[in-house]
Short mmCIF file of C-alpha atoms and ligand atoms in Angstrom, two decimals:
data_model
loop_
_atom_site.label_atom_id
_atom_site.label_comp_id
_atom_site.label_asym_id
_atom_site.label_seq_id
_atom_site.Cartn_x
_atom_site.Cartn_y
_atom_site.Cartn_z
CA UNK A 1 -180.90 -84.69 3.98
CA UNK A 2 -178.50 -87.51 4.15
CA UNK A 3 -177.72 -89.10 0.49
CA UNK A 4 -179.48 -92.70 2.68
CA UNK A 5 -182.74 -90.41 3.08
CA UNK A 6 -182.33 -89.45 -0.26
CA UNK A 7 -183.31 -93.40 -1.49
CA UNK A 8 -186.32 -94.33 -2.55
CA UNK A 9 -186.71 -97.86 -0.44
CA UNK A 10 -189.48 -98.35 -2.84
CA UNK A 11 -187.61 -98.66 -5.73
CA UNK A 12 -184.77 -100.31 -4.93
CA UNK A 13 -183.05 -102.06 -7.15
CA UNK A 14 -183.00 -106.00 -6.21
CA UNK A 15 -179.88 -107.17 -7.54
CA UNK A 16 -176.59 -105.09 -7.45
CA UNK A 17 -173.44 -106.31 -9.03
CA UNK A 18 -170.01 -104.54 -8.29
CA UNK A 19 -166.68 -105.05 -10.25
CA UNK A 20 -164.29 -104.39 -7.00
CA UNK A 21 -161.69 -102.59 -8.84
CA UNK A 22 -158.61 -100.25 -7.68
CA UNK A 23 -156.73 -102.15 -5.17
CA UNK A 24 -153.63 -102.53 -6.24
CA UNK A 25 -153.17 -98.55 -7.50
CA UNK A 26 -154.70 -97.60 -3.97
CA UNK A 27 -151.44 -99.87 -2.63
CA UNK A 28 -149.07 -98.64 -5.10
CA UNK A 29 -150.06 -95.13 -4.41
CA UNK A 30 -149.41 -95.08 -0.56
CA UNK A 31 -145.66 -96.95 -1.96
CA UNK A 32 -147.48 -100.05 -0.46
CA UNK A 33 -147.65 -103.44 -1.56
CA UNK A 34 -150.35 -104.55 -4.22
CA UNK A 35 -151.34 -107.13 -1.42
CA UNK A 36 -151.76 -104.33 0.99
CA UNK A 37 -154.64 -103.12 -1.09
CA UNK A 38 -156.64 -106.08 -1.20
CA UNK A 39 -156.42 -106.60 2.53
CA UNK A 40 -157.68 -103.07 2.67
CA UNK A 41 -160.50 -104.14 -0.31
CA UNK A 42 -161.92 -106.74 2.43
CA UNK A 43 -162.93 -103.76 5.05
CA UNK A 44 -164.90 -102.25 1.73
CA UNK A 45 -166.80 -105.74 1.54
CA UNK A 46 -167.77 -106.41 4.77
CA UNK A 47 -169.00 -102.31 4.82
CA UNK A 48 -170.97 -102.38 1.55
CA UNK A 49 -172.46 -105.66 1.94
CA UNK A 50 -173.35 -104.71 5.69
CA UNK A 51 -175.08 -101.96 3.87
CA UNK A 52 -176.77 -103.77 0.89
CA UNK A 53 -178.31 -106.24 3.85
CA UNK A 54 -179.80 -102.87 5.92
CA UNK A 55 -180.81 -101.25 3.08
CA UNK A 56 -182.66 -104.89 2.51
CA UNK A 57 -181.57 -105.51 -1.30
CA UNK A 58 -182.22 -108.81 -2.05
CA UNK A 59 -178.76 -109.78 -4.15
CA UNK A 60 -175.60 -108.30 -4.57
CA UNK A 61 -172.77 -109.93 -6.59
CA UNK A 62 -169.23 -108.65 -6.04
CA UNK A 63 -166.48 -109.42 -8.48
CA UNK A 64 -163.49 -110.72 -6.83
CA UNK A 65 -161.38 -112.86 -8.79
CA UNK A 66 -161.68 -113.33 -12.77
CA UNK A 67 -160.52 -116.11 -14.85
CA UNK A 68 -157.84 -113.79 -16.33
CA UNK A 69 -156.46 -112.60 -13.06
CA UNK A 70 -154.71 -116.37 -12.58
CA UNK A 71 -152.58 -114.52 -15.12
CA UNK A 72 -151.13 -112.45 -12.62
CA UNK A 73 -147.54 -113.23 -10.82
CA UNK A 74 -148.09 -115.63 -8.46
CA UNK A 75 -147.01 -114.02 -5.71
CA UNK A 76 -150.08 -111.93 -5.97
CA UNK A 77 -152.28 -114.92 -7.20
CA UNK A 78 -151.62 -116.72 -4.01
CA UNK A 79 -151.73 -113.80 -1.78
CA UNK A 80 -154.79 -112.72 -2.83
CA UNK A 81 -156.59 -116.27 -3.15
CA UNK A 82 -155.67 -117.22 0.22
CA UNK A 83 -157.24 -113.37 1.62
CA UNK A 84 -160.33 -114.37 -0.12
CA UNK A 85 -161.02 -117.64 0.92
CA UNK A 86 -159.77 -116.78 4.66
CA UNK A 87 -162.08 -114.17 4.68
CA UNK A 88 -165.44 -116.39 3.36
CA UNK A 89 -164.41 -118.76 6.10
CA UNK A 90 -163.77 -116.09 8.75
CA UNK A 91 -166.75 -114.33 8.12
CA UNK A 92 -169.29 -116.66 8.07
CA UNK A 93 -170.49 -116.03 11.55
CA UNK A 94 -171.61 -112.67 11.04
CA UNK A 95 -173.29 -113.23 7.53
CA UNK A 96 -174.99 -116.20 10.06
CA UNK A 97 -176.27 -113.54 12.20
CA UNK A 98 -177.08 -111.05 9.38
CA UNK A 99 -179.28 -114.04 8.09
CA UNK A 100 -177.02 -113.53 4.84
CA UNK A 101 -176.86 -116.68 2.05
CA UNK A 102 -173.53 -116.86 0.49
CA UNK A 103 -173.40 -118.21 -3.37
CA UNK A 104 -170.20 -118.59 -5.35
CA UNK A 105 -170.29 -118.57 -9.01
CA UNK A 106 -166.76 -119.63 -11.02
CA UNK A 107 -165.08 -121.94 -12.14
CA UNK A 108 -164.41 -123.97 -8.82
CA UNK A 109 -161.63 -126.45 -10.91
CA UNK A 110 -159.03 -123.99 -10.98
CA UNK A 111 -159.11 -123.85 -7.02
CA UNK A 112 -156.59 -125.54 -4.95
CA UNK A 113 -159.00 -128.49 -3.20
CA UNK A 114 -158.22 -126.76 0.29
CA UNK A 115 -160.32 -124.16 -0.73
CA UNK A 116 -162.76 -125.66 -2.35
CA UNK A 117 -163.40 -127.58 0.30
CA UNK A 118 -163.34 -124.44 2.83
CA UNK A 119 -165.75 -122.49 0.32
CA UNK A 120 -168.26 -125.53 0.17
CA UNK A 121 -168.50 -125.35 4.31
CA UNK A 122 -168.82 -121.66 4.08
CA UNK A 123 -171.83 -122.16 1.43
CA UNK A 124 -173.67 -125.43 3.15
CA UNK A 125 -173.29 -123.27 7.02
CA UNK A 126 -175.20 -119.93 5.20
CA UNK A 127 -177.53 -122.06 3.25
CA UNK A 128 -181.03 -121.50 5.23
CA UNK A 129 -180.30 -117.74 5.59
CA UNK A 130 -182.92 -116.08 3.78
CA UNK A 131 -181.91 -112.27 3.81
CA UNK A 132 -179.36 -110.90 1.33
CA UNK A 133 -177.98 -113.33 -1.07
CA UNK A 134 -174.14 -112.78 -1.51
CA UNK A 135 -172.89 -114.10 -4.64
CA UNK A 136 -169.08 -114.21 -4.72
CA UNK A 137 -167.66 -114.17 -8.49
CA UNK A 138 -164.24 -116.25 -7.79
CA UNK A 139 -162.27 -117.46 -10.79
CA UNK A 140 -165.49 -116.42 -12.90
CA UNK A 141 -166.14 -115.44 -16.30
CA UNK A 142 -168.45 -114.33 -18.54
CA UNK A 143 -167.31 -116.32 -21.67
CA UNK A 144 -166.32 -119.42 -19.50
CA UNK A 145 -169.49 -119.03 -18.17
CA UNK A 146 -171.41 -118.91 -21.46
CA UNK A 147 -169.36 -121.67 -22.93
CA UNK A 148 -169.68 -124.22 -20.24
CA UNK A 149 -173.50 -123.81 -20.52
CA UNK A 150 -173.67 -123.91 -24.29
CA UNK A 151 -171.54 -127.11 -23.89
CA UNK A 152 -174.26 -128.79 -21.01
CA UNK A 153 -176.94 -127.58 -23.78
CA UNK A 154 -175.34 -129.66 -26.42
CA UNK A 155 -175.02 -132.54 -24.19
CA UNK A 156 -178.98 -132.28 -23.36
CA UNK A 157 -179.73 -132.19 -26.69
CA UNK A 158 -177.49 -135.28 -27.78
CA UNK A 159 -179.22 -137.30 -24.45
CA UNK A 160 -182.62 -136.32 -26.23
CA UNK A 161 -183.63 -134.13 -22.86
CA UNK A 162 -183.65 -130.91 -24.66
CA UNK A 163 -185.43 -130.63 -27.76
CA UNK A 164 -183.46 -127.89 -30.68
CA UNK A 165 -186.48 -126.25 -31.72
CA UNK A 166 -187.36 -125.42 -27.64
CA UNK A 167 -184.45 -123.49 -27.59
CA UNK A 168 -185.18 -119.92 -26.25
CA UNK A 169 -183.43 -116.79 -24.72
CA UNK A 170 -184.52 -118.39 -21.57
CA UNK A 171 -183.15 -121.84 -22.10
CA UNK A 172 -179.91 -120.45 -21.94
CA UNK A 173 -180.49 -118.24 -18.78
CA UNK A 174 -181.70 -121.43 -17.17
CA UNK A 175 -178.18 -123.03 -17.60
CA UNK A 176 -175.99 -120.08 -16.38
CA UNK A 177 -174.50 -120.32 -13.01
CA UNK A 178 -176.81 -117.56 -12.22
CA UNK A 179 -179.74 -118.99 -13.15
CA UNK A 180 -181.46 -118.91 -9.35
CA UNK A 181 -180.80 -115.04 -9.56
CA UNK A 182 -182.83 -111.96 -11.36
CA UNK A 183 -180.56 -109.90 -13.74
CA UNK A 184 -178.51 -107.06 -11.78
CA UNK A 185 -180.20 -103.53 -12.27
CA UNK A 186 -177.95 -101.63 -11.17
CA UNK A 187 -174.06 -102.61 -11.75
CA UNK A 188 -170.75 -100.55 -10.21
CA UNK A 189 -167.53 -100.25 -11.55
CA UNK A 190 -165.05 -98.41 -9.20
CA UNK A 191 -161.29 -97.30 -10.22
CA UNK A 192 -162.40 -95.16 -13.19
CA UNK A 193 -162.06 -98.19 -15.58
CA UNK A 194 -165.10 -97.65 -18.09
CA UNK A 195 -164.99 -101.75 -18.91
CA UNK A 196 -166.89 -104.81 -17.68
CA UNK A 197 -163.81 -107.13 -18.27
CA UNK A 198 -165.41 -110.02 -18.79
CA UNK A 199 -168.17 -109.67 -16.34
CA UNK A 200 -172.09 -110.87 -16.57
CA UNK A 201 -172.02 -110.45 -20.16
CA UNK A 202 -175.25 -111.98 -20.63
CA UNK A 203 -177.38 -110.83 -17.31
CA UNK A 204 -176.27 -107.31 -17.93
CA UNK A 205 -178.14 -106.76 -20.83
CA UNK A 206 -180.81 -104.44 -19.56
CA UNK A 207 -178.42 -103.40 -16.22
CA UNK A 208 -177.43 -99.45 -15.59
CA UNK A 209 -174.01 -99.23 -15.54
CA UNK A 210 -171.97 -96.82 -12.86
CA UNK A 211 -168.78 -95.81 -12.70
CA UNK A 212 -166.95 -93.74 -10.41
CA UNK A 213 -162.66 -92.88 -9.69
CA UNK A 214 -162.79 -93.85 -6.23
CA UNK A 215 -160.83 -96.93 -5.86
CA UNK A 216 -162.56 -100.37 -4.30
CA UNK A 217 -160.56 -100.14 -1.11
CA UNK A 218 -162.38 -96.25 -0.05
CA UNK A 219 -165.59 -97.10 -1.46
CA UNK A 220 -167.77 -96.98 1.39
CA UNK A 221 -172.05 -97.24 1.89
CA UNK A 222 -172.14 -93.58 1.42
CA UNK A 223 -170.90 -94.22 -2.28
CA UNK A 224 -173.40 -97.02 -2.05
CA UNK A 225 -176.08 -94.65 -1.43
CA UNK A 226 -174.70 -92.17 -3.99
CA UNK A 227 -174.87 -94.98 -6.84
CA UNK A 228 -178.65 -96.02 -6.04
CA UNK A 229 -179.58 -92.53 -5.93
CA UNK A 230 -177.77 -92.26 -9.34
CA UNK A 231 -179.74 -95.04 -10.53
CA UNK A 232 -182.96 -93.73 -9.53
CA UNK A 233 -182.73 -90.77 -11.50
CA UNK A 234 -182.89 -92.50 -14.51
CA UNK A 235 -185.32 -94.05 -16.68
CA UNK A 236 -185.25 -97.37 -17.93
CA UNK A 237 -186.68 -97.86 -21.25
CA UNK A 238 -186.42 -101.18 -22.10
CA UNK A 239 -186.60 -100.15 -26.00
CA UNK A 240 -189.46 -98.55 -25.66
CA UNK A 241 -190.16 -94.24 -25.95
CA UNK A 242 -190.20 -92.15 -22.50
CA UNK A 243 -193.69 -91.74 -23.77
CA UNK A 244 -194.57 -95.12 -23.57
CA UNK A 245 -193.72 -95.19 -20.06
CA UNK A 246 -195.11 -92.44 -19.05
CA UNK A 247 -198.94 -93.97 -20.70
CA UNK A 248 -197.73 -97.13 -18.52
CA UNK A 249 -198.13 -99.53 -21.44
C1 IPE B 301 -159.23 -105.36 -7.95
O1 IPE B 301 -158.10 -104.58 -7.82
C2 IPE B 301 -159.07 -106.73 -7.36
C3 IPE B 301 -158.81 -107.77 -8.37
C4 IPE B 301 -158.83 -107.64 -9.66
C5 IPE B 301 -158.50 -109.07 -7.88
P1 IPE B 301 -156.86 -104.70 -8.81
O2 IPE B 301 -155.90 -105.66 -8.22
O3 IPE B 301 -157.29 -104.96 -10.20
O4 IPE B 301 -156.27 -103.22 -8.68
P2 IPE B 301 -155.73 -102.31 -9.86
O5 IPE B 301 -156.81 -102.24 -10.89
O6 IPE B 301 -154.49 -102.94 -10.37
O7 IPE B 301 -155.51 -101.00 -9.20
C1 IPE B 302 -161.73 -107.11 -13.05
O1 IPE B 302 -160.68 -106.30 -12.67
C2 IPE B 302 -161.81 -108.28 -12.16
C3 IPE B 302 -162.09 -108.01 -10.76
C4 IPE B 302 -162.36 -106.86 -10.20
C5 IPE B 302 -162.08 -109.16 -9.94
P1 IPE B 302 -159.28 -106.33 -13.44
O2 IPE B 302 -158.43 -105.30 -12.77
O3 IPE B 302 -158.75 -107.69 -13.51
O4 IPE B 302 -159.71 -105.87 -14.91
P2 IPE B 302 -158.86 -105.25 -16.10
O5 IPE B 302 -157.72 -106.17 -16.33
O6 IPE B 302 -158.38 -103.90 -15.64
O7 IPE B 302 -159.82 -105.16 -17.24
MG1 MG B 303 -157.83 -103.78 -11.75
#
């Protein structure tokens, strides 16, 4: 039995979220060129979310660029910015045919207005594509993220739209950047870095976390396949007892 047999299509899991790690030790390791890694981390994209789309998930968020990584030298920076937003542009005829919606959630400010403006095509051509959404974490953060909308709350409130007392779990979920999306289930880590660096904070709460040594740039949709499977096999609790679940209550 293949590990894609081996899925239950029943019970997918609707939104997976991968931190795309490994690239530049996969470079440094063949006595390559950090930037050679990254250019090799694009074939892994275009592979996994091929197979996120077939498998028929309905979200997948890959983690390609944090706010911290502008920390990096510049050589790299620029490199690896320009790869990224090439490859949105390039690619947007085949996420056109695979009927795939791209979404990019950052902080769009820190981008050179070039790319902005080449991301904002990309997002307005994909826009009536209902399949897989593709949500592209670019210059994103999780405390960025958190603060912006805690500082849009405040300004509600002050403008009287947004009473204090109505403030719930779910007010703030409604002004994340990913407020359009369901919380991932199911969220990937590759390298062997045990670490979410910054990543989802919030919308992983309840997510299963996987982690495995093979680097981003030779993860493939068999290790796809391997990490649903994974993710099948265990039970999700939510804080309540096994038994509980098992009475359905
Ligand atoms: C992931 O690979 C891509 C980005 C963070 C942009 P890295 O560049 O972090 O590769 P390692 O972790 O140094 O091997
Ligand atoms: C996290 O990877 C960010 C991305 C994969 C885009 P890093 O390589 O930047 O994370 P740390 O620095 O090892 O925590
Ligand atoms: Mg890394």
């Amino acid at each position: 039995m293949s590990l894609k047999e081996r899925i239950n299509m029943q019970r997918l899991p609707r939104h997976i979220a991968i931190i795309m790690d490994g690239n530049g030790r996969w470079a440094q390791e063949k006595g390559e060129d950090r930037l050679f890694g990254h250019l090799h981390g694009v074939e892994s994209v275009r592979n996994i979310v091929e197979g996120c789309a077939e498998l028929g998930i309905e979200y997948l968020t890959l983690y390609a660029f944090s706010t911290e990584n502008w920390d990096r030298p510049a050589y790299e920076v620029s490199g690896l910015m320009e790869l990224l937003v090439d490859t949105i542009r390039n690619e947007v005829p085949t996420l056109n045919k695979n009927n795939i919606r791209l979404h990019v959630i950052g902080d769009m400010d820190m981008l050179p207005s070039a790319a902005r403006q080449e991301l904002k095509e990309a997002l307005d051509e994909t826009s009536v594509n209902t399949g897989l959404n593709l949500i592209m974490a670019l210059s994103y953060s999780s405390r960025w993220e958190i603060a912006k909308a805690i500082k849009q709350i405040a300004v509600d409130v002050k403008a009287g739209l947004l009473p204090p007392e109505s403030i719930t779990q779910d007010t703030l979920q409604r002004y994340l950047s990913t407020s359009k999306f369901p919380d991932p289930e199911l969220m990937i880590r590759t390298s062997g870095e045990f670490r979410v660096s910054n990543f989802l904070l919030y919308q992983l709460a309840y997510a299963e976390l996987y982690f495995t040594n093979t680097r981003w740039p030779d993860f493939r949709k068999d290790n796809l396949y391997e990490s649903i499977v994974d993710f099948q096999n265990r039970e999700r609790r939510f804080g309540k007892t096994g038994e509980q679940l098992k009475e359905g209550v």
